[in-house]
XYZ file of C-alpha atoms in Angstrom:
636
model
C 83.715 77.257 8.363
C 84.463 77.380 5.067
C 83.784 80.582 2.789
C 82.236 78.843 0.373
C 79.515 76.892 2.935
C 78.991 80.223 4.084
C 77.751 81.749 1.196
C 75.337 78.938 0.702
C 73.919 79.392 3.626
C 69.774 79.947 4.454
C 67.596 80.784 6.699
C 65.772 78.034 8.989
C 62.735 80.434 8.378
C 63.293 80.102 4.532
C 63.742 76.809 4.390
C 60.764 76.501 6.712
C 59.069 78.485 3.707
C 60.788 76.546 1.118
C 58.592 73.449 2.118
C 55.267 75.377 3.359
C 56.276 75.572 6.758
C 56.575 78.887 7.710
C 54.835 80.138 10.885
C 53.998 76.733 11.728
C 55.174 75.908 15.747
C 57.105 72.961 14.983
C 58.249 72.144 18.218
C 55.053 72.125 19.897
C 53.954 69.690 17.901
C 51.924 72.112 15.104
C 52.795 70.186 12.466
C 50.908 67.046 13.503
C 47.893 68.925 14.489
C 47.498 70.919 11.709
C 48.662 68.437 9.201
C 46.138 65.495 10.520
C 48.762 63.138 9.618
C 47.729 59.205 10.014
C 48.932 56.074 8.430
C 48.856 55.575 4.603
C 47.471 52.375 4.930
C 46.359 51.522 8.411
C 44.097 48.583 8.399
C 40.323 49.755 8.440
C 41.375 52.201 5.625
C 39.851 52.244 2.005
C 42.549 52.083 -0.915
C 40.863 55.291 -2.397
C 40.977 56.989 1.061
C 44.819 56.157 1.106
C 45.393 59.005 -1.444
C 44.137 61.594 0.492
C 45.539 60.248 3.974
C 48.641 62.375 5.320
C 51.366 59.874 5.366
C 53.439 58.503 8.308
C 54.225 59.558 11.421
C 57.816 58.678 11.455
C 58.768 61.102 8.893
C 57.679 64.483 11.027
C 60.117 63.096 13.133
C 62.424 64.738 10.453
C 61.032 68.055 10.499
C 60.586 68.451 14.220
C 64.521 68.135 13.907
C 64.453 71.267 11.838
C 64.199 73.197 15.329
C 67.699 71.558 16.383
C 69.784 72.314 13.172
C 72.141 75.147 13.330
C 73.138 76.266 9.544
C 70.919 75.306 6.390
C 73.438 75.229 3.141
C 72.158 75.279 -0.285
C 73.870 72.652 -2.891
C 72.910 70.467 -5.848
C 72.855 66.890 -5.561
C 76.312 67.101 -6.810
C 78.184 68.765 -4.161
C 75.921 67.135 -1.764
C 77.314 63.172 -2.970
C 81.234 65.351 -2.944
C 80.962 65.991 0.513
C 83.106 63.755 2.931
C 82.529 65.383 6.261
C 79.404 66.412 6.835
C 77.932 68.125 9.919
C 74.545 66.304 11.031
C 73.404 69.618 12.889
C 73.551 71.272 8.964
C 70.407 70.856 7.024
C 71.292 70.814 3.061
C 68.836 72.054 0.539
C 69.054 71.067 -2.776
C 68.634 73.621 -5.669
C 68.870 70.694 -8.799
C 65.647 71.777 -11.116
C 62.898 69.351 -10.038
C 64.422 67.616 -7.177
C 64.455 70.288 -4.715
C 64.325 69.725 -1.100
C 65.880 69.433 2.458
C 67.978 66.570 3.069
C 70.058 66.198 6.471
C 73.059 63.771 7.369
C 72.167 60.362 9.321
C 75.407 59.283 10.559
C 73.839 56.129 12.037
C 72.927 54.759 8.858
C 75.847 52.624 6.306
C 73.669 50.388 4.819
C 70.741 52.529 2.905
C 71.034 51.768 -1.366
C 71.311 55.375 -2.802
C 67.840 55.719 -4.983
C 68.420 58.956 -6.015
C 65.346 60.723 -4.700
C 64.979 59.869 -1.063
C 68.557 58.876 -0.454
C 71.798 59.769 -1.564
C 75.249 58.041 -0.474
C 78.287 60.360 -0.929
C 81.784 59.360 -2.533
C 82.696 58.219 0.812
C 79.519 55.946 1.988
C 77.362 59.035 4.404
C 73.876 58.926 3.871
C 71.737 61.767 3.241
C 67.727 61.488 4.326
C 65.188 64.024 2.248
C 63.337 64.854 5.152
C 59.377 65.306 3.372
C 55.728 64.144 4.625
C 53.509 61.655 2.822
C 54.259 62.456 -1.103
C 56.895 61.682 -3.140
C 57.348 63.079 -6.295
C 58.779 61.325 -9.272
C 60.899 64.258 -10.646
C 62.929 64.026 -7.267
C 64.482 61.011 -8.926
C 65.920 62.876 -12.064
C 63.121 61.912 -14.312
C 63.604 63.577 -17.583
C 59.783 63.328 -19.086
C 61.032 64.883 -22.809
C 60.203 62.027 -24.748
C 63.733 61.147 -25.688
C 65.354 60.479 -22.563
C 64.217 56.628 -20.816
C 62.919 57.480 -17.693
C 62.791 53.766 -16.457
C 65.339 53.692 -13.882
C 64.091 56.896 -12.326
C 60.392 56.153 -12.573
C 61.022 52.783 -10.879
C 63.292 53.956 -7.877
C 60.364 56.316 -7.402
C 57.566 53.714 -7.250
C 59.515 51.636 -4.595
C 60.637 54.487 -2.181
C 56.987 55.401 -2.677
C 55.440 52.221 -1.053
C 53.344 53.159 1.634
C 53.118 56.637 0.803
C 51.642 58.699 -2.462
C 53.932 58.901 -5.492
C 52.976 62.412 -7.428
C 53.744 62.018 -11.366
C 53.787 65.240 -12.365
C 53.365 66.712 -16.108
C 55.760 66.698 -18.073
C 56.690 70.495 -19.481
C 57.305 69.316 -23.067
C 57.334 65.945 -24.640
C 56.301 62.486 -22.557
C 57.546 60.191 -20.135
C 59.261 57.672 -21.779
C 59.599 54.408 -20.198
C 60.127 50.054 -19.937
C 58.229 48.477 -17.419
C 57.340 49.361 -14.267
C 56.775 47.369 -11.370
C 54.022 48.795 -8.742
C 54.495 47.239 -4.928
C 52.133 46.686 -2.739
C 50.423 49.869 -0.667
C 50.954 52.212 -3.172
C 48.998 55.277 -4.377
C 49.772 56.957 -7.736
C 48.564 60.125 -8.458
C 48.797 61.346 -11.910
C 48.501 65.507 -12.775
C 46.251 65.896 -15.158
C 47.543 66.332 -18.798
C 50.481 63.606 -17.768
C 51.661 61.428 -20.765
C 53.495 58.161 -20.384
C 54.674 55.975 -23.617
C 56.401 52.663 -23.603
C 59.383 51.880 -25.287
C 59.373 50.338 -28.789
C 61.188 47.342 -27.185
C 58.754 45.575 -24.688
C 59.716 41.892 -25.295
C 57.182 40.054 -27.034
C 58.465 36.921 -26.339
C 58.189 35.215 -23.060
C 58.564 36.270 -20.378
C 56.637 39.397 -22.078
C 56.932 42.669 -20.602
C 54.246 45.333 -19.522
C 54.386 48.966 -19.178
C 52.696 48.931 -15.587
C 52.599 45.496 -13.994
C 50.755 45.066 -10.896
C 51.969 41.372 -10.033
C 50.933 39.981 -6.581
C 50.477 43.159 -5.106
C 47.677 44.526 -2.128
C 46.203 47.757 -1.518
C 46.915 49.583 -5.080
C 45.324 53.058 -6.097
C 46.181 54.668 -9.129
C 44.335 58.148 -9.514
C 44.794 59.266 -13.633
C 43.392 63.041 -13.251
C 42.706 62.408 -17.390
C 46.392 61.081 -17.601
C 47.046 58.799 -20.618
C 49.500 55.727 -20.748
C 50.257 54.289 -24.230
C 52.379 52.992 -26.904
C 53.906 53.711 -30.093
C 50.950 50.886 -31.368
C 53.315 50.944 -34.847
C 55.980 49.339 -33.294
C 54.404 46.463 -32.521
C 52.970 44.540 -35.346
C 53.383 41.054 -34.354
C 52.915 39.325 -30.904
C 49.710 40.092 -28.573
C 51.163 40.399 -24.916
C 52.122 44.187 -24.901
C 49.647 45.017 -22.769
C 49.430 48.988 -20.909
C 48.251 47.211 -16.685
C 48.832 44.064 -16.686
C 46.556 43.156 -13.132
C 47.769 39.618 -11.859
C 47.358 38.143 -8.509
C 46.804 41.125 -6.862
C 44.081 42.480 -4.450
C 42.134 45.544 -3.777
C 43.460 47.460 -6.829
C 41.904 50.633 -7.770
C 42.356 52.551 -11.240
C 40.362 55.456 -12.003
C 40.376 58.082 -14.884
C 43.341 56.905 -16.708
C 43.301 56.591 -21.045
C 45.465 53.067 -21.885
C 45.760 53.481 -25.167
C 47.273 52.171 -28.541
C 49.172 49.304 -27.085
C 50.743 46.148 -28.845
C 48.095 44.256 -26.561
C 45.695 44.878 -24.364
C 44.768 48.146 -22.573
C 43.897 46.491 -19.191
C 44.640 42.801 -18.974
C 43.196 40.845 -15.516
C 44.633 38.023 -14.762
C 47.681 35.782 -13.697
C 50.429 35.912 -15.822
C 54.025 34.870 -13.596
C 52.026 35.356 -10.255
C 52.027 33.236 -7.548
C 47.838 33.406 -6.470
C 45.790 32.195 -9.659
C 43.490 34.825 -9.711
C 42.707 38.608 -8.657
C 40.427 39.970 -5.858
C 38.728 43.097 -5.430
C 39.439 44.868 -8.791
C 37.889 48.386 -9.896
C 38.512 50.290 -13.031
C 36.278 53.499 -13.126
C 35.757 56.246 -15.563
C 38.734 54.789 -17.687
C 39.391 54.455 -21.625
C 40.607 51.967 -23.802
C 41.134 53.258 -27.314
C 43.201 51.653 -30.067
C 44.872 48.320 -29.013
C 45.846 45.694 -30.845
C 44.130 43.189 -28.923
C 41.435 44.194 -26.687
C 40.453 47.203 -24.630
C 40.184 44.711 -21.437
C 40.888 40.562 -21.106
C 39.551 39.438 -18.269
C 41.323 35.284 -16.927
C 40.483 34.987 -14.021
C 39.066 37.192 -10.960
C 37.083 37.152 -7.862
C 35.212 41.067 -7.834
C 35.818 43.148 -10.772
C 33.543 46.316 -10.651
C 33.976 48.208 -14.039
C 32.256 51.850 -14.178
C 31.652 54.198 -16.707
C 34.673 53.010 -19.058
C 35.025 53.035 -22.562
C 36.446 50.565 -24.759
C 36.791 52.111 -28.585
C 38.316 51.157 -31.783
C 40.074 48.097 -30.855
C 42.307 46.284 -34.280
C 45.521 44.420 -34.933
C 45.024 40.836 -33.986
C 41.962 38.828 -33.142
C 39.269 38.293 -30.509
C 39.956 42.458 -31.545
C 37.008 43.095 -28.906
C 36.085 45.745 -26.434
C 36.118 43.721 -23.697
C 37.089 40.080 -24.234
C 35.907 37.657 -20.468
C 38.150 34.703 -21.387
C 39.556 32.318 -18.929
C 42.971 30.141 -19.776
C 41.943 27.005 -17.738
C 39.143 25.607 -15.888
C 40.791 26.740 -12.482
C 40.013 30.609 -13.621
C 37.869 32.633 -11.424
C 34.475 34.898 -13.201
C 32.997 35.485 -9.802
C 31.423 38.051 -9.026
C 32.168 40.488 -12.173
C 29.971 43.592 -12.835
C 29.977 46.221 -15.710
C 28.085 49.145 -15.003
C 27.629 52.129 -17.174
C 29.870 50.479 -20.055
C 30.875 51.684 -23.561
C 32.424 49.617 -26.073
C 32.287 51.272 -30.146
C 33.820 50.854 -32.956
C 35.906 47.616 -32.369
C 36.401 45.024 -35.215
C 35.621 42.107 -33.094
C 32.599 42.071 -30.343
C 31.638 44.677 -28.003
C 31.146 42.680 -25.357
C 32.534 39.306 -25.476
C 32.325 36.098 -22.902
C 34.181 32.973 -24.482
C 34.210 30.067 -21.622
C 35.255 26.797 -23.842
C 38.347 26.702 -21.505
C 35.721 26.633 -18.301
C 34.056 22.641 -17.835
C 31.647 21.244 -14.496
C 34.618 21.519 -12.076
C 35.034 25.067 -12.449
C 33.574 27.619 -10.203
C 30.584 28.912 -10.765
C 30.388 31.941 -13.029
C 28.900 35.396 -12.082
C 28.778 38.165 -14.901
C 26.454 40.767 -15.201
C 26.570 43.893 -17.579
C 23.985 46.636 -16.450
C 22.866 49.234 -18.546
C 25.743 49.316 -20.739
C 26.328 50.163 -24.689
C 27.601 49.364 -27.928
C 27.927 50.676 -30.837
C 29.170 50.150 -34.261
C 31.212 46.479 -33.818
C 30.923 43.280 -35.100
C 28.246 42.339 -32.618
C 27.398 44.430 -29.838
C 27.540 41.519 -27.226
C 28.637 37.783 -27.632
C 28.363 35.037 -25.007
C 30.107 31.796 -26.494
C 31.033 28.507 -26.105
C 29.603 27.017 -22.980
C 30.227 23.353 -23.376
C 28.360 19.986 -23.149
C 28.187 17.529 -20.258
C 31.282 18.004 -17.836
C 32.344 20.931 -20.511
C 29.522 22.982 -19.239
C 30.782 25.691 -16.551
C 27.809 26.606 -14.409
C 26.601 29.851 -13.312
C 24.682 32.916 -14.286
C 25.466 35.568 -16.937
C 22.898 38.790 -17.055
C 22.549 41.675 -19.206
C 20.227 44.123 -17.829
C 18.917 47.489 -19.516
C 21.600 46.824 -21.904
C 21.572 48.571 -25.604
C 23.324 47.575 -29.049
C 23.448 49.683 -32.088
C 24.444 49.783 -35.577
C 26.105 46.508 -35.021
C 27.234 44.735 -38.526
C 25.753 41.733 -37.350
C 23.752 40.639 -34.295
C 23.043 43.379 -31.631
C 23.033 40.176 -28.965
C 24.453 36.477 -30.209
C 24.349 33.655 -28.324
C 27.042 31.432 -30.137
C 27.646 27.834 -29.568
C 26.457 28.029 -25.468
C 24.936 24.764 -24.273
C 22.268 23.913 -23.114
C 23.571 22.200 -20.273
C 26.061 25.151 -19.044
C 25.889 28.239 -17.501
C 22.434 30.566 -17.420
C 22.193 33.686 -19.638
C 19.164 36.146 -19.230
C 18.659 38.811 -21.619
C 16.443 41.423 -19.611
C 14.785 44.899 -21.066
C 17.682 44.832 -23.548
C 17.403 46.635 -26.998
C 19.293 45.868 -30.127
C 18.577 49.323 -32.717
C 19.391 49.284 -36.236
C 21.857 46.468 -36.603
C 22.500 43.975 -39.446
C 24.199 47.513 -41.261
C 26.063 44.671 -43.455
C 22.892 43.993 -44.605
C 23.535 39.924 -44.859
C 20.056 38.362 -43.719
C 21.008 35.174 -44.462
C 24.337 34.958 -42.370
C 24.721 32.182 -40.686
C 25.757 33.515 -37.235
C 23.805 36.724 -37.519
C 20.945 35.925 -39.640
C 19.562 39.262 -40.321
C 18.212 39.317 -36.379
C 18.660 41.478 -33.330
C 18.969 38.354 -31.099
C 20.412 35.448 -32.392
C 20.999 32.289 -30.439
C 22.766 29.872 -32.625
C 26.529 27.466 -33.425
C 29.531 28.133 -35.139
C 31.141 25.126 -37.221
C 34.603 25.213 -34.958
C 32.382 24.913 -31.701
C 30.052 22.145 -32.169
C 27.408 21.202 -29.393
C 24.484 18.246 -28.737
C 21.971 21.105 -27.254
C 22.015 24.667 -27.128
C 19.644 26.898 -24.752
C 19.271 27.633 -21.575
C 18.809 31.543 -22.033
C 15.917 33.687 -21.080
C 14.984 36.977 -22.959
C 12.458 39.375 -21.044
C 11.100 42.491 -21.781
C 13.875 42.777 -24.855
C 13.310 44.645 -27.805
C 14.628 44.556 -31.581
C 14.211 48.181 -33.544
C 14.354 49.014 -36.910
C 14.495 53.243 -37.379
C 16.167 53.871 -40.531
C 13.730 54.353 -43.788
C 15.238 51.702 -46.065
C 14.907 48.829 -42.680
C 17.637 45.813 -42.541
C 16.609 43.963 -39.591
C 14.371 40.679 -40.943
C 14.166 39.011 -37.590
C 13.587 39.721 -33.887
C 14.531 36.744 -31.834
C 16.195 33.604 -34.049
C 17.040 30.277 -32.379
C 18.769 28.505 -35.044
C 20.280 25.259 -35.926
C 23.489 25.380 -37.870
C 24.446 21.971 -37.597
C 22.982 18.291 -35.845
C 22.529 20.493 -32.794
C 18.983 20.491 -30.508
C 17.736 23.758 -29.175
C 16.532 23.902 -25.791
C 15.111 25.645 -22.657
C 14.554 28.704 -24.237
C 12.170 31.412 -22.894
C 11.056 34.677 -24.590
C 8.376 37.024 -22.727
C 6.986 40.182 -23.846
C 9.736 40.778 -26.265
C 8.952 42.636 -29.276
C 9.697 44.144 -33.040
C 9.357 47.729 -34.035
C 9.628 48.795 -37.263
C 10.289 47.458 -41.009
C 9.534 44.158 -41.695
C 11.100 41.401 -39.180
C 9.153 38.910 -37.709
C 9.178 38.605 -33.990
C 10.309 35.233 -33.683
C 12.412 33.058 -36.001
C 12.436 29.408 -34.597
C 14.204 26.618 -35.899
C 12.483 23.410 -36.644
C 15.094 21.557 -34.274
C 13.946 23.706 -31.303
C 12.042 21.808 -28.408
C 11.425 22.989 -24.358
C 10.755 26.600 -25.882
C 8.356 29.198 -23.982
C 6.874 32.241 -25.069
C 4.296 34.928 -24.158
C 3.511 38.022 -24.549
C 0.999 40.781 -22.327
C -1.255 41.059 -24.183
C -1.033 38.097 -26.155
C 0.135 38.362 -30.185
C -2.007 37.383 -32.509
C -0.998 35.602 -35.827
C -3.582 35.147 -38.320
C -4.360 32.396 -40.806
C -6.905 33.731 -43.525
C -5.884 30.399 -45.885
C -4.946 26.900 -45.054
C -1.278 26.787 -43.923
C 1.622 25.314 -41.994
C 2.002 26.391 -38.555
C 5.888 27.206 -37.615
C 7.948 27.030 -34.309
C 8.077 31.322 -34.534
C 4.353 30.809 -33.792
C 4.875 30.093 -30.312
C 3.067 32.340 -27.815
C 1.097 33.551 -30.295
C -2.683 33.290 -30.743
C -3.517 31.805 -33.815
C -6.850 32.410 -35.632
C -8.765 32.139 -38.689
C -9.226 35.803 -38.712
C -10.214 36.560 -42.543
C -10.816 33.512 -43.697
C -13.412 33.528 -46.611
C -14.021 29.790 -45.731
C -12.928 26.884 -44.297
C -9.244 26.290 -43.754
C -6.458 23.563 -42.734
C -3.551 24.074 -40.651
C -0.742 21.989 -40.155
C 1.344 21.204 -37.220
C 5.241 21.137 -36.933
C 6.464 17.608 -35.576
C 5.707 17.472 -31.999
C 8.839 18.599 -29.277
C 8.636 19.054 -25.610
C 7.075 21.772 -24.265
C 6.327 23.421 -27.091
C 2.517 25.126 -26.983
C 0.080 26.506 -29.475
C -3.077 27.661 -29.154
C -5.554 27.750 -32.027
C -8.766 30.488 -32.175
C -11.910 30.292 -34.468
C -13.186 33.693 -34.990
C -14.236 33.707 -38.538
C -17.397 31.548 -38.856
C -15.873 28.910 -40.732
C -14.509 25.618 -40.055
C -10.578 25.400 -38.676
C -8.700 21.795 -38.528
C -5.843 21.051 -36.858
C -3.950 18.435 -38.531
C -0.611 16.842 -36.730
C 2.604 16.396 -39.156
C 2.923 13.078 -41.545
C 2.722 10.572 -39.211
C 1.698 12.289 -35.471
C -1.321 12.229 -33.887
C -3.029 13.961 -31.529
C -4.228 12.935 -28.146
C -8.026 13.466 -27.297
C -10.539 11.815 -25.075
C -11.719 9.793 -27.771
C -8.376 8.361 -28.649
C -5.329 9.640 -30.564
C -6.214 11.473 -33.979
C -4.385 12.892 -37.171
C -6.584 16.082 -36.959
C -9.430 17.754 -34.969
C -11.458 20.631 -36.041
C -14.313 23.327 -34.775
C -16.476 25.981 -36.730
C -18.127 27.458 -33.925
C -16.884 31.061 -33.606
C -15.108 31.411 -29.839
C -14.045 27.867 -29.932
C -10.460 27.492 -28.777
C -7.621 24.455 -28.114
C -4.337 24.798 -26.581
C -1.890 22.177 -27.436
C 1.043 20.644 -25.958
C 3.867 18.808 -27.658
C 5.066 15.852 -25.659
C 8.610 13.942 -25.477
C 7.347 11.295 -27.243
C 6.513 12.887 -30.596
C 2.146 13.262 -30.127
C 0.332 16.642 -29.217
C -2.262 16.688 -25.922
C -4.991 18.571 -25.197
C -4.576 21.141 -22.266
C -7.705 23.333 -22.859
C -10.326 23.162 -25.295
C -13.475 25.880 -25.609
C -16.117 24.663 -27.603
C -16.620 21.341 -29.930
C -13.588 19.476 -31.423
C -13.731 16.620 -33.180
């Protein structure tokens, strides 16, 4: 043997140590036992379980040979690739910084690609096995992580000799991983130390086909564990284009990300959808505890998905090029997928555009049925705190269900909650024990689109509809705290153009604080239902015209010094008054110019009572006249 070979030779006991082995029987089969090894990914597994599972069998295979191996020679990677003869009964442990480890001579192998973690070909073709468990670690593969050096090459060798098994991404000891894009494969778990920093190139293309910095394309079974760690982007670089996105998520299955930061990208942070895969749409996606802070874009799109659960994320300060939202739910086509899509536990502050945004004008009666629902989530401090927009007309409408429950705006410019340009004829939204506090902080009452109110339901000019409606508000509440108060209205349904408004239903919502009226209803409003436990009372002490916002209430002559004269709003379907005399005086009920109302005695243009506890409830019908439902007392 040569002199030099002898020098570098170790122990088997220290190289047992070297990989936290030592005193372990490995030929009885210790190893196993103690170790509790199983497969990464065997079927009935979780993803999340996957990370802490203990790898494959196969490769304890390679340590049991430890027992068989005669010398143990120290080299670097190197004089490892020099070496044209080597012995398989030698084990060779390599000393290179932060790709230590014991690799051994297969000399039944010709074939293997060198990666330059897990495998290594000499000058002369051997191969060379790292013999390891379940883990592989990313600095094996000569990853620099100093913020100069690319690490792209290195980083991606590591993420495909890692399928199947844990990749470990260690933290870097000065600087940041600097990197293109990476390509995850299927069954694969990346574990992040915390404090880990990875930044994207200046160089992404922005022109198609655009490029990521962690692409998840038509992958299964996909767990990537931050620890804290943050991915992001020199966001300076990119000034034009919108595709730079941190995860791109498309056409994959069972993916799990948890506390990762994605921030400052030329794009999105998270973007779900199905950009160059081959299945149209994602299944099984979960992002928990994550951030999104200071893209260009959005914090998350969402195309097109069946199961996203989002927990406890963030979505903050989002700016460069519009929607500019937290969260932007925006399908490409009407073949996109919203099913079954839950937020729970949700931030989104301080982004120029919405909060909170759902845009389906790309959705029509063939799609799928939608299924959103945002529970108990926040904003705070965008444009409007949630938006759900553009529902179409006829075979434009998408149907389904969107809910926000327990849901909270605040110190939105505009509208805590708008309800922009959504049909009447497409898909569902109910608005349940939400809370809009202090918004309107522009202080623009008369804005079209946000019109001084905490929930506005209402058209924008560039998305026109025949009927909008079909939302339900229960239990919601608009608040006004601050001394000098902003908010004028509560609840607005409001025309903007030629458009009807329809099959809308408030109950026990209220106002609190300065001076905004509960309900703001637009002439053009017709199938509208309120009411309110105990019932709100709206008093006439002078003759007046009765308004759509005076639905639900009870109306009354309270403090009238005499007899007064009340006038009706053209008649629309399903819309319901009811009229109280409590002050002894005489109260009429006159129909609009040309109506009538329908009473056993034939139609009239007005009925009245002055007998204090006489009451009417009226209904408007489809045809234009107002009948009698219930009537206390004597009208005539």
């Amino acid at each position: 043997m040569p002199e030099t070979e002898k020098e570098s030779m170790i122990s088997r006991r220290k190289l047992l140590a070297s990989i936290g082995l030592v005193g372990v029987a490995a030929a009885s089969g210790g190893i196993l036992k103690s170790a509790g090894f199983g497969t990464a990914f065997a079927k009935e597994d979780s993803v999340t379980d996957a990370v802490y599972g203990t790898g494959k069998p196969e490769h304890w295979k390679d340590l049991l040979y430890l027992n068989d191996l005669h010398f143990v020679l120290a080299v670097t990677i190197e004089e490892l690739r020099a070496k044209t003869d080597p012995d398989p009964l030698f084990a060779y442990y390599v000393t290179n910084e932060g790709q230590e480890g014991v690799f051994r001579y297969d000399p039944n192998d010709t074939a293997t690609m060198d990666n330059t973690g897990t495998v290594l070909v000499s000058v002369n073709g051997k191969r060379f096995k790292r013999m390891y468990g379940d883990t592989v670690y990313a600095s094996w593969f000569g990853t620099k992580a100093d913020g100069v050096t690319v690490d792209t090459e290195p980083l991606q060798s590591a993420l495909y000799a890692a399928a199947g098994r844990k990749l470990l991404i260690p933290q870097q000891k000065s600087g940041y991983y600097l990197t293109g894009q990476l390509l995850v494969p299927s069954q694969s778990v990346i574990v992040f130390e915390p404090g880990t920093v990875v930044q994207a190139v200046d160089s992404l293309s922005r022109s198609a086909p655009y490029e990521r910095l962690i692409r998840i394309r038509d992958a299964k079974e996909v767990y990537v564990r931050g620890n804290g760690a943050t991915l992001r982007m020199n966001k300076a670089a990119y000034t034009s284009g919108e595709q730079a996105h941190i995860f791109d998520i498309s056409g994959s299955e069972n993916v799990v990300i948890e506390d990762i930061n994605a921030n400052d990208s030329g794009g999105d942070g998270f973007y779900i959808g199905a950009y160059l895969s081959t299945t149209p749409y994602n299944r099984n996606i979960t992002l928990r505890n994550c951030r999104a802070d200071n893209n260009r874009r959005q914090g998350l799109s969402v195309i097109s998905v069946d199961g996203l659960q989002v927990e406890n994320c963030r979505f903050s300060n989002t700016k460069g090029t519009a929607p500019q939202s937290g969260v932007d739910i925006e399908p490409n086509g009407q073949l996109d997928l919203l099913k079954h899509i839950r937020f729970v536990n949700c931030t989104a502050d301080g982004n120029v555009g919405r909060g909170f945004l759902v845009s389906v004008h790309r959705q029509t009666d063939a799609s799928e049925r939608i299924d959103i629902v945002f529970q108990g989530c926040r904003t705070k401090g965008n444009s409007y705190g949630y938006s759900m927009n553009y529902g179409g007309d006829g075979s434009n409408a998408v149907q389904g269900d969107i809910k926000l429950i327990d849901c909270t705006a605040e110190s939105e410019q505009y509208a805590g909650f708008s309800d922009l340009s959504f049909s009447a004829d497409s898909a569902k939204r109910s608005y349940i024990r939400c809370k809009a506090v202090n918004c309107n902080t522009v202080n623009q009452p008369d804005d079209p689109y946000g019109f001084g109110s905490s929930f506005i339901l209402t058209t924008v000019p560039a998305q026109p509809r025949n009927a909008i409606g079909n939302a339900v508000y229960i239990d919601c509440e608009g608040i006004d705290t601050r001394k000098a108060p902003l908010m004028k209205r509560g609840f607005a349904a409001k025309q903007n153009k030629a458009e009807t408004i329809r099959g809308v239903r408030y109950v026990n919502c209220s106002v609190k604080g300065g001076g905004q009226s509960l309900y703001s209803i637009d002439p053009a409003t017709e199938d509208i239902h309120a009411e309110n436990h105990p019932q709100l009372v709206q008093a006439f002490p002078s003759s007046g015209a009765v308004s759509p916002s005076h639905i639900g209430c009870k109306i009354t002559n309270t403090g009238a010094a005499g007899d007064i004269r009340l006038v009706l709003p053209a008649a629309k379907s399903a819309i319901a008054y009811t009229f109280f005399v409590e002050a002894p005086y005489g109260l009429t009920v006159a129909a609009a110019a040309g109506g009538t109302i329908l009473t056993p005695s034939g139609p009239k243009a007005e009925i009245s009572a002055s007998a204090a506890g006489s009451s009417i409830s009226l209904l408007g019908r489809k045809d234009g006249r107002w009948e009698i439902t219930q009537a206390v007392g004597e009208w005539g």
